[in-house]
């Protein structure tokens, strides 16, 4: 069984094709790093898998089933984290609101649900953080609490959209390690988007690179090369590898770093541990 | 003036001796509990301005109803609910678009003014609508207020969980299958009823005082969701009854006292939060 399969998928937003003829298969229990410049279509790809954006042609299968909105087998962490800035509620209450948030009627928090919330928070090491006001957490702490929400309902596939955005290297490392551990312990597949490869490179199984409407999935050594990336970026790209760090260069410019610098993180009050080094 | 007590009372007559005082306590109590509860979610969603706009629509509805020979309460409720549902159906986006809402607000007030122009006994009616007339609530109006409040609170409890989820994390809620539009429209319909009830007590211009003041204060006083909702309703009730009592003994307008108490509680809570850290 595959976790996520794209068959010749074309997605258009407005008049533009964001993806054209994208085909790849993410296997079960695989940890995939999804890379691509800003605007390459990472968020769009995830939203299509969630059934929030229709495909223009081709087919997407999630765990061998067709796409369905609200699919409980997918755990999602959106890039846009919602309006948490200055919010006084505890992280626990926010996670609880997600845990029972799709149920209409007169719904109380029963013991099973409370335990499930605590379990999810434990998985990401955020049980203590969740006692504090969500609006007072630093970017890295907030990310952990929100990551726990993706685990609610024990999904089989996690789509994590830019969890590293505006985090300092230490917090980035901690989030990536947490994701790797979740992938192994909970036996889930993870698609983890980022616009820089290096924080992920030691943790991921394979890389999915997006650019110019195309998607290429494969081992890091096969995909992160001059010829492949030149095609995806539509310009001459040279890849320089120093030990296990990759530098994707267009002429003199490091394109991944450049992209990062121009990124405007959402949730603007959460960038105290912002460090674009 | 109808907005004044109109009865010169002596300190020795207990206020509950009077029928109109008992009715006023019940009416303002019900409206306050509804406003405090609904207002909490309004503040949580960052839609206080939409609530304000709805109260202005209420003015148009009430004056229009009087002009065409209906009861002002029917016009008030009917028109605010219509506008509320409309705003909700235009989606999250419009509800946060201050300019569009501001324009609707001016339009509504302008139209209300026109209706008043054609209606001869305008002055007292207008004052009662704008600044409230809790002592003018009669038995049949009281029954309407009770029924509407019970219906609204039941509906609010029914959509409560998806509403909180959609308010805090709309993108995640959308992906999980929460019908955002339905929730938004249903909620604004409930807000509209709460606004109409509040307008009976404090008038359309001062609806904020019972809908937003207690809720904002409650959020400064507790980090827990359930506690904050209860506290918001409790504070609104205390302010309404406190205002009524003070008005009885001073012969100053009830609405003035309610706004004074609401302001004191709000600024006191903000200060308490600052000092508590
Ligand atoms: N609703 C929309 N309508 C039209 N174009 C859109 C819409 N949303 C996103 N886009 C465009 O689609 C492209 C891909 O966006 P996105 O998936 O957010 O990229 P990424 O997540 O890789 O930064 C961008 O060029 C963006 O401007
Ligand atoms: Mg994105």
XYZ file of C-alpha atoms and ligand atoms in Angstrom:
582
model
C 0.000 0.000 0.000
C 1.202 3.511 -0.750
C 0.624 6.458 1.535
C 0.177 9.049 -1.190
C 0.055 8.550 -4.943
C -0.136 11.218 -7.635
C -0.972 9.947 -11.118
C -0.376 12.472 -13.854
C -1.921 15.219 -11.739
C -2.549 18.709 -13.020
C -3.711 21.421 -10.634
C -4.677 24.908 -11.773
C -5.379 27.912 -9.609
C -6.952 30.779 -11.457
C -5.509 30.440 -14.934
C -2.122 29.095 -13.916
C -1.076 25.470 -13.754
C 0.598 25.043 -10.394
C 1.335 21.386 -11.085
C 1.257 19.751 -14.486
C 1.616 16.018 -15.029
C 2.965 15.275 -11.555
C 3.416 11.581 -10.788
C 5.029 10.086 -7.710
C 4.385 7.524 -5.003
C 5.090 8.045 -1.310
C 5.370 4.643 0.327
C 3.846 3.753 3.653
C 5.978 4.771 6.682
C 8.254 6.929 4.580
C 9.564 10.301 5.748
C 9.576 12.589 2.720
C 11.090 16.052 2.654
C 9.141 18.220 0.184
C 11.219 21.047 -1.218
C 10.733 23.820 -3.673
C 11.030 27.582 -3.867
C 8.331 29.862 -2.525
C 5.313 29.510 -4.760
C 6.461 26.165 -6.167
C 3.182 24.593 -5.043
C 4.000 22.769 -1.796
C 0.952 24.058 0.048
C -1.218 23.542 -3.025
C -0.097 19.910 -3.311
C -1.026 19.217 0.320
C -4.381 20.955 0.018
C -5.154 18.883 -3.069
C -4.378 15.683 -1.154
C -6.737 16.919 1.564
C -9.519 17.425 -0.936
C -9.562 21.194 -0.506
C -8.472 21.932 -4.073
C -9.779 19.915 -7.026
C -7.402 18.408 -9.556
C -7.817 19.544 -13.150
C -6.857 16.105 -14.418
C -5.203 12.937 -13.197
C -5.838 11.253 -9.868
C -4.644 11.418 -6.283
C -4.908 8.443 -3.939
C -4.402 8.604 -0.191
C -3.722 5.164 1.311
C -5.124 3.690 -1.900
C -8.419 5.540 -1.438
C -9.619 8.482 -3.516
C -9.282 11.940 -1.998
C -11.997 12.945 0.478
C -12.301 16.185 2.402
C -12.024 15.611 6.142
C -10.213 12.287 5.641
C -9.400 11.137 9.195
C -6.435 9.117 7.920
C -4.528 12.345 7.250
C -3.026 14.486 9.978
C -2.420 18.028 8.765
C -0.453 20.967 10.014
C -1.251 24.012 7.887
C 1.373 26.587 7.065
C -0.934 29.296 8.309
C -1.239 28.555 11.969
C -4.282 30.616 12.842
C -4.633 33.575 15.133
C -2.735 32.484 18.213
C -0.897 35.724 18.878
C -1.833 37.141 22.246
C -4.437 34.448 22.810
C -4.771 33.716 26.501
C -6.186 30.161 26.244
C -3.948 27.257 27.207
C -2.358 25.129 24.521
C -4.295 22.204 25.934
C -7.625 23.917 25.276
C -6.558 24.758 21.733
C -5.580 21.149 21.039
C -8.833 20.005 22.648
C -10.782 22.331 20.350
C -9.214 20.510 17.409
C -9.826 17.079 18.940
C -13.595 17.524 19.149
C -13.927 20.384 16.706
C -15.767 18.491 14.006
C -18.555 17.254 16.243
C -21.848 19.116 16.277
C -24.251 18.597 19.153
C -23.829 18.839 22.864
C -20.353 17.423 23.102
C -18.393 17.223 26.330
C -14.761 16.224 26.735
C -14.895 12.636 27.912
C -12.067 10.738 29.543
C -11.019 8.943 26.358
C -10.689 12.231 24.483
C -8.725 13.816 27.337
C -6.333 10.880 27.321
C -6.001 11.097 23.554
C -5.069 14.782 23.823
C -2.479 14.058 26.522
C -1.101 11.198 24.438
C -0.700 13.436 21.370
C 1.017 16.116 23.454
C 3.343 13.509 24.968
C 4.364 12.298 21.522
C 5.828 15.703 20.721
C 7.044 16.419 24.255
C 4.625 19.317 24.722
C 2.558 18.173 27.707
C 4.048 20.828 30.002
C 4.111 23.543 27.345
C 0.401 23.004 26.786
C -0.400 24.245 30.283
C 0.749 27.716 29.309
C -1.148 30.324 27.301
C -0.773 29.529 23.629
C -0.124 33.179 22.839
C 2.869 33.293 25.169
C 4.777 30.408 23.594
C 7.827 31.000 21.435
C 7.721 29.969 17.786
C 9.373 26.603 18.418
C 7.169 25.817 21.400
C 4.008 26.769 19.540
C 5.021 24.571 16.628
C 5.335 21.559 18.928
C 1.920 22.082 20.473
C 0.336 22.452 17.031
C 2.229 19.423 15.719
C 0.441 17.341 18.340
C -2.866 18.214 16.689
C -1.790 16.416 13.543
C -1.570 13.192 15.584
C -5.125 13.311 16.922
C -7.229 10.429 15.685
C -4.080 8.372 14.909
C -3.747 9.150 11.191
C -1.554 7.112 8.808
C -0.229 10.023 6.765
C 1.007 13.364 8.076
C 1.144 16.432 5.874
C 3.254 19.005 7.677
C 3.458 22.336 5.891
C 6.647 24.252 6.655
C 6.992 23.425 10.335
C 10.463 24.978 10.350
C 9.418 28.395 9.171
C 11.015 31.174 11.221
C 12.629 28.828 13.755
C 16.228 29.029 14.879
C 18.523 26.067 14.067
C 18.131 24.453 17.508
C 14.346 24.448 17.305
C 14.493 23.281 13.691
C 16.594 20.327 14.745
C 14.236 19.447 17.555
C 11.161 19.543 15.277
C 12.844 17.425 12.598
C 13.964 14.851 15.186
C 10.473 14.743 16.649
C 9.008 14.128 13.200
C 11.511 11.342 12.521
C 10.688 9.688 15.830
C 6.941 9.949 15.147
C 7.483 8.386 11.729
C 9.283 5.403 13.306
C 7.273 4.967 16.500
C 3.792 5.536 15.142
C 4.485 3.916 11.770
C 3.099 6.801 9.745
C 4.202 8.305 6.464
C 5.190 11.973 6.625
C 5.384 14.617 3.945
C 7.294 17.501 5.503
C 7.629 20.651 3.418
C 10.479 23.098 3.775
C 12.352 25.421 1.518
C 15.762 24.419 2.735
C 17.123 20.924 2.485
C 19.938 20.981 5.028
C 17.948 20.877 8.291
C 16.124 17.808 6.949
C 18.738 15.960 4.994
C 19.850 13.534 7.707
C 16.355 12.652 8.835
C 14.407 12.067 5.632
C 14.158 8.873 3.595
C 13.656 10.563 0.246
C 13.049 14.006 -1.161
C 10.172 15.351 -3.264
C 11.286 18.397 -5.203
C 8.796 20.772 -6.841
C 9.449 23.380 -9.485
C 8.133 24.610 -12.841
C 4.984 22.572 -12.357
C 6.917 19.322 -12.079
C 7.492 17.034 -9.100
C 10.478 14.700 -8.750
C 10.647 12.121 -5.978
C 13.783 10.150 -5.230
C 16.850 9.691 -3.081
C 18.564 12.938 -2.136
C 21.676 12.084 -4.198
C 19.597 11.458 -7.294
C 17.296 14.455 -7.064
C 19.452 17.191 -5.604
C 21.788 17.425 -8.581
C 22.588 20.147 -11.076
C 20.687 18.692 -14.028
C 17.478 17.829 -12.130
C 17.286 21.108 -10.246
C 18.161 23.134 -13.356
C 15.063 21.665 -14.933
C 12.890 22.379 -11.869
C 14.145 25.903 -11.340
C 14.200 26.627 -15.060
C 17.685 28.110 -14.793
C 21.255 26.913 -14.502
C 21.718 25.346 -11.099
C 24.852 23.963 -9.589
C 24.748 21.789 -6.482
C 27.732 21.958 -4.180
C 27.973 19.327 -1.507
C 30.141 19.842 1.548
C 29.989 16.739 3.781
C 26.247 16.330 4.294
C 25.292 19.882 3.520
C 23.967 20.885 0.131
C 24.223 24.296 -1.444
C 21.931 24.912 -4.385
C 23.564 27.685 -6.368
C 22.304 29.702 -9.316
C 25.500 31.417 -10.365
C 26.775 33.068 -7.190
C 23.484 32.941 -5.312
C 22.401 30.264 -2.875
C 18.778 29.966 -4.002
C 17.403 28.179 -0.958
C 18.894 30.707 1.418
C 17.702 33.524 -0.776
C 14.161 32.156 -0.710
C 14.258 31.861 3.041
C 15.363 35.409 3.529
C 12.449 36.771 1.523
C 9.885 34.655 3.221
C 7.341 36.389 5.379
C 6.309 34.025 8.106
C 2.643 33.962 9.016
C 1.778 34.458 12.682
C 4.096 37.408 12.866
C 4.218 37.699 16.629
C 5.815 34.297 16.925
C 9.183 35.042 15.561
C 11.106 35.773 18.720
C 13.410 32.878 17.910
C 13.662 33.975 14.351
C 17.183 33.737 13.057
C 18.056 34.009 9.405
C 21.715 33.273 9.624
C -37.918 60.722 28.487
C -38.448 57.036 28.366
C -34.825 56.273 28.956
C -35.007 57.756 32.425
C -36.609 56.059 35.383
C -39.588 58.342 35.202
C -40.623 57.324 38.709
C -39.352 59.300 41.614
C -38.818 56.592 44.180
C -37.829 56.881 47.776
C -34.999 54.861 49.229
C -37.442 53.023 51.436
C -39.489 51.340 48.694
C -37.799 48.024 47.854
C -37.434 47.867 44.089
C -38.987 44.412 43.751
C -42.306 45.837 44.960
C -42.757 47.181 41.454
C -43.920 44.978 38.608
C -41.926 46.893 36.032
C -38.764 46.390 38.087
C -39.284 42.635 38.326
C -39.872 42.470 34.578
C -36.816 44.626 33.964
C -34.650 42.318 36.097
C -35.798 39.221 34.254
C -35.461 40.843 30.813
C -32.027 42.320 31.438
C -30.847 39.106 33.124
C -31.798 37.002 30.130
C -30.374 39.425 27.601
C -27.156 39.725 29.612
C -26.569 35.987 29.893
C -27.180 35.603 26.166
C -24.969 38.578 25.309
C -22.150 37.471 27.619
C -22.121 33.946 26.220
C -22.444 34.862 22.558
C -20.073 37.798 23.031
C -17.304 35.490 24.184
C -17.282 33.719 20.831
C -17.568 37.040 19.019
C -14.393 38.234 20.732
C -12.673 34.884 20.183
C -13.377 35.148 16.459
C -12.274 38.759 16.261
C -15.672 39.766 14.897
C -16.661 42.424 17.389
C -16.986 44.964 14.632
C -19.455 42.706 12.817
C -21.496 42.628 16.022
C -21.445 46.395 16.140
C -22.624 46.588 12.534
C -25.473 44.189 13.280
C -26.724 46.451 16.021
C -26.989 49.289 13.520
C -28.914 47.046 11.170
C -31.204 46.487 14.142
C -31.957 50.195 14.263
C -33.045 50.140 10.624
C -35.125 47.020 11.188
C -36.891 48.480 14.187
C -37.643 51.882 12.669
C -38.738 50.236 9.421
C -41.060 47.900 11.290
C -42.671 50.761 13.201
C -43.160 52.716 9.992
C -44.899 49.786 8.331
C -46.988 48.995 11.370
C -45.155 46.038 12.887
C -43.725 45.773 16.356
C -40.220 47.220 16.649
C -38.970 44.034 18.346
C -40.042 41.940 15.349
C -38.271 44.327 12.973
C -35.207 44.397 15.173
C -34.858 40.624 15.386
C -35.917 39.924 11.805
C -33.615 42.399 10.168
C -30.513 41.697 12.275
C -30.871 37.955 11.710
C -31.221 38.499 7.965
C -28.162 40.717 7.801
C -26.246 38.333 10.102
C -26.920 35.308 7.931
C -26.013 37.322 4.854
C -22.720 38.380 6.377
C -21.993 34.794 7.380
C -22.742 33.437 3.923
C -20.390 35.916 2.308
C -17.860 33.945 4.264
C -15.118 34.488 6.746
C -13.504 37.015 4.480
C -16.250 39.600 4.462
C -16.860 39.204 8.159
C -13.321 40.447 8.726
C -13.427 43.147 6.122
C -13.806 46.297 8.122
C -14.470 48.645 5.235
C -17.327 46.583 3.797
C -18.874 46.201 7.222
C -18.384 49.879 7.978
C -20.175 50.808 4.777
C -23.074 48.495 5.575
C -23.229 50.055 8.993
C -23.540 53.582 7.641
C -26.053 52.460 5.046
C -28.189 50.845 7.715
C -28.124 53.899 9.955
C -28.903 56.172 7.022
C -31.890 54.076 6.080
C -33.034 54.011 9.686
C -32.851 57.795 9.731
C -35.029 57.951 6.634
C -37.628 55.706 8.263
C -37.620 57.947 11.316
C -38.134 60.955 9.086
C -41.402 59.466 7.856
C -42.486 58.389 11.286
C -43.956 61.201 13.309
C -43.621 60.066 16.912
C -39.959 59.640 16.193
C -38.056 61.240 19.022
C -38.991 59.028 21.981
C -38.953 55.917 19.861
C -35.517 56.764 18.519
C -34.098 57.475 21.944
C -35.438 54.170 23.258
C -33.932 52.315 20.317
C -30.580 54.040 20.486
C -30.071 54.003 24.225
C -32.392 51.292 25.434
C -35.475 51.224 27.594
C -35.418 48.247 29.882
C -38.275 49.621 31.983
C -40.509 49.704 28.935
C -40.356 45.929 28.386
C -43.872 44.497 28.694
C -45.029 40.957 29.458
C -45.392 39.827 25.847
C -42.015 41.248 24.883
C -40.538 39.460 27.884
C -41.891 36.150 26.683
C -40.394 36.753 23.237
C -37.030 37.578 24.819
C -37.064 34.363 26.871
C -38.003 32.122 23.966
C -35.432 33.680 21.630
C -32.709 33.454 24.263
C -33.371 29.784 24.946
C -33.381 29.000 21.225
C -30.168 30.939 20.643
C -28.305 29.367 23.531
C -29.391 25.907 22.423
C -28.222 26.604 18.878
C -24.949 28.001 20.207
C -24.331 24.897 22.295
C -25.072 22.796 19.231
C -22.475 24.487 17.011
C -20.134 25.307 19.910
C -17.312 22.838 19.252
C -16.968 23.410 15.495
C -17.342 27.136 16.147
C -14.374 27.263 18.532
C -12.272 25.105 16.216
C -13.136 27.207 13.159
C -12.449 30.413 15.089
C -9.024 29.385 16.365
C -7.701 27.442 13.369
C -9.853 27.950 10.282
C -7.507 26.231 7.831
C -7.150 23.129 9.945
C -10.890 23.034 10.633
C -11.560 23.319 6.905
C -9.241 20.396 6.188
C -10.896 18.337 8.896
C -14.251 18.796 7.233
C -15.844 21.497 9.382
C -18.370 23.396 7.216
C -16.928 26.872 7.811
C -19.599 28.799 5.965
C -22.488 27.140 7.701
C -20.846 27.650 11.072
C -20.121 31.308 10.308
C -23.661 32.013 9.098
C -25.330 30.142 11.958
C -23.158 31.970 14.444
C -23.939 35.401 13.040
C -27.648 34.556 13.134
C -27.215 33.817 16.843
C -25.229 37.044 17.280
C -28.065 38.895 15.590
C -30.593 37.619 18.112
C -28.272 38.485 20.984
C -27.795 41.964 19.543
C -31.548 42.444 19.243
C -32.083 41.374 22.853
C -29.292 43.611 24.052
C -30.698 46.530 22.109
C -33.890 46.185 24.134
C -31.906 46.703 27.308
C -29.075 49.116 26.529
C -29.995 50.291 23.024
C -28.348 49.675 19.662
C -25.566 52.162 20.269
C -24.462 50.481 23.487
C -24.739 46.817 22.556
C -20.945 46.584 22.741
C -21.083 47.168 26.446
C -22.783 43.840 27.206
C -21.528 41.800 24.265
C -17.872 42.674 24.172
C -16.928 44.177 27.536
C -17.637 41.144 29.750
C -16.151 38.704 27.205
C -12.937 40.664 26.839
C -12.672 40.997 30.612
C -13.230 37.260 31.083
C -10.416 36.473 28.670
C -8.110 38.586 30.758
C -9.097 36.745 33.904
C -8.789 33.080 32.932
C -6.871 30.851 30.518
C -9.469 28.123 30.336
C -12.154 28.072 27.662
C -15.111 26.803 29.690
C -14.307 29.083 32.615
C -14.037 32.071 30.317
C -17.459 31.455 28.764
C -19.090 31.091 32.181
C -17.289 34.125 33.550
C -18.294 36.225 30.563
C -21.967 35.375 31.072
C -21.652 35.953 34.832
C -20.019 39.346 34.434
C -22.624 40.468 31.914
C -25.380 39.442 34.316
C -23.752 41.229 37.239
C -23.281 44.381 35.171
C -26.883 44.389 33.939
C -28.401 43.832 37.371
C -25.922 46.154 39.021
C -26.779 48.844 36.503
C -30.492 48.402 37.049
C -30.113 48.611 40.815
C -27.936 51.695 40.674
C -30.377 53.321 38.269
C -33.220 52.644 40.680
C -31.481 54.375 43.560
C -29.950 57.258 41.614
C -32.604 57.820 38.958
C -29.803 58.027 36.385
C -30.290 56.048 33.145
C -29.861 52.273 33.427
C -27.815 52.181 30.239
C -25.370 54.672 31.694
C -24.802 52.521 34.756
C -24.371 49.355 32.727
C -21.763 50.977 30.502
C -20.010 52.384 33.568
C -19.855 48.987 35.270
C -18.839 47.246 32.063
C -16.030 49.720 31.500
C -14.838 49.397 35.102
C -14.798 45.594 34.899
C -13.041 45.617 31.536
C -10.282 48.034 32.531
C -9.976 46.419 35.955
C -9.475 42.988 34.352
C -6.901 44.372 31.932
C -5.004 45.924 34.841
C -5.268 42.721 36.877
C -3.732 40.778 34.007
C -0.906 43.255 33.685
C -0.057 43.109 37.390
C -0.426 39.324 37.560
C 2.011 39.087 34.631
N -6.192 30.822 -4.484
C -5.203 30.997 -5.389
N -5.492 31.451 -6.627
C -4.520 31.603 -7.548
N -3.231 31.321 -7.336
C -2.876 30.858 -6.131
C -3.845 30.664 -5.076
N -3.202 30.199 -3.994
C -1.903 30.108 -4.339
N -1.699 30.504 -5.605
C -0.431 30.488 -6.327
O -0.049 29.154 -6.474
C 1.353 29.042 -6.406
C 1.730 27.964 -5.408
O 1.448 28.417 -4.123
P 1.785 27.547 -2.849
O 1.246 26.186 -3.035
O 1.332 28.314 -1.678
O 3.383 27.490 -2.892
P 4.399 27.097 -1.753
O 3.625 26.499 -0.636
O 5.324 26.130 -2.396
O 5.113 28.344 -1.356
C 1.882 30.410 -6.042
O 2.394 30.993 -7.215
C 0.671 31.154 -5.565
O 0.792 32.513 -5.872
Mg 3.425 27.084 1.273
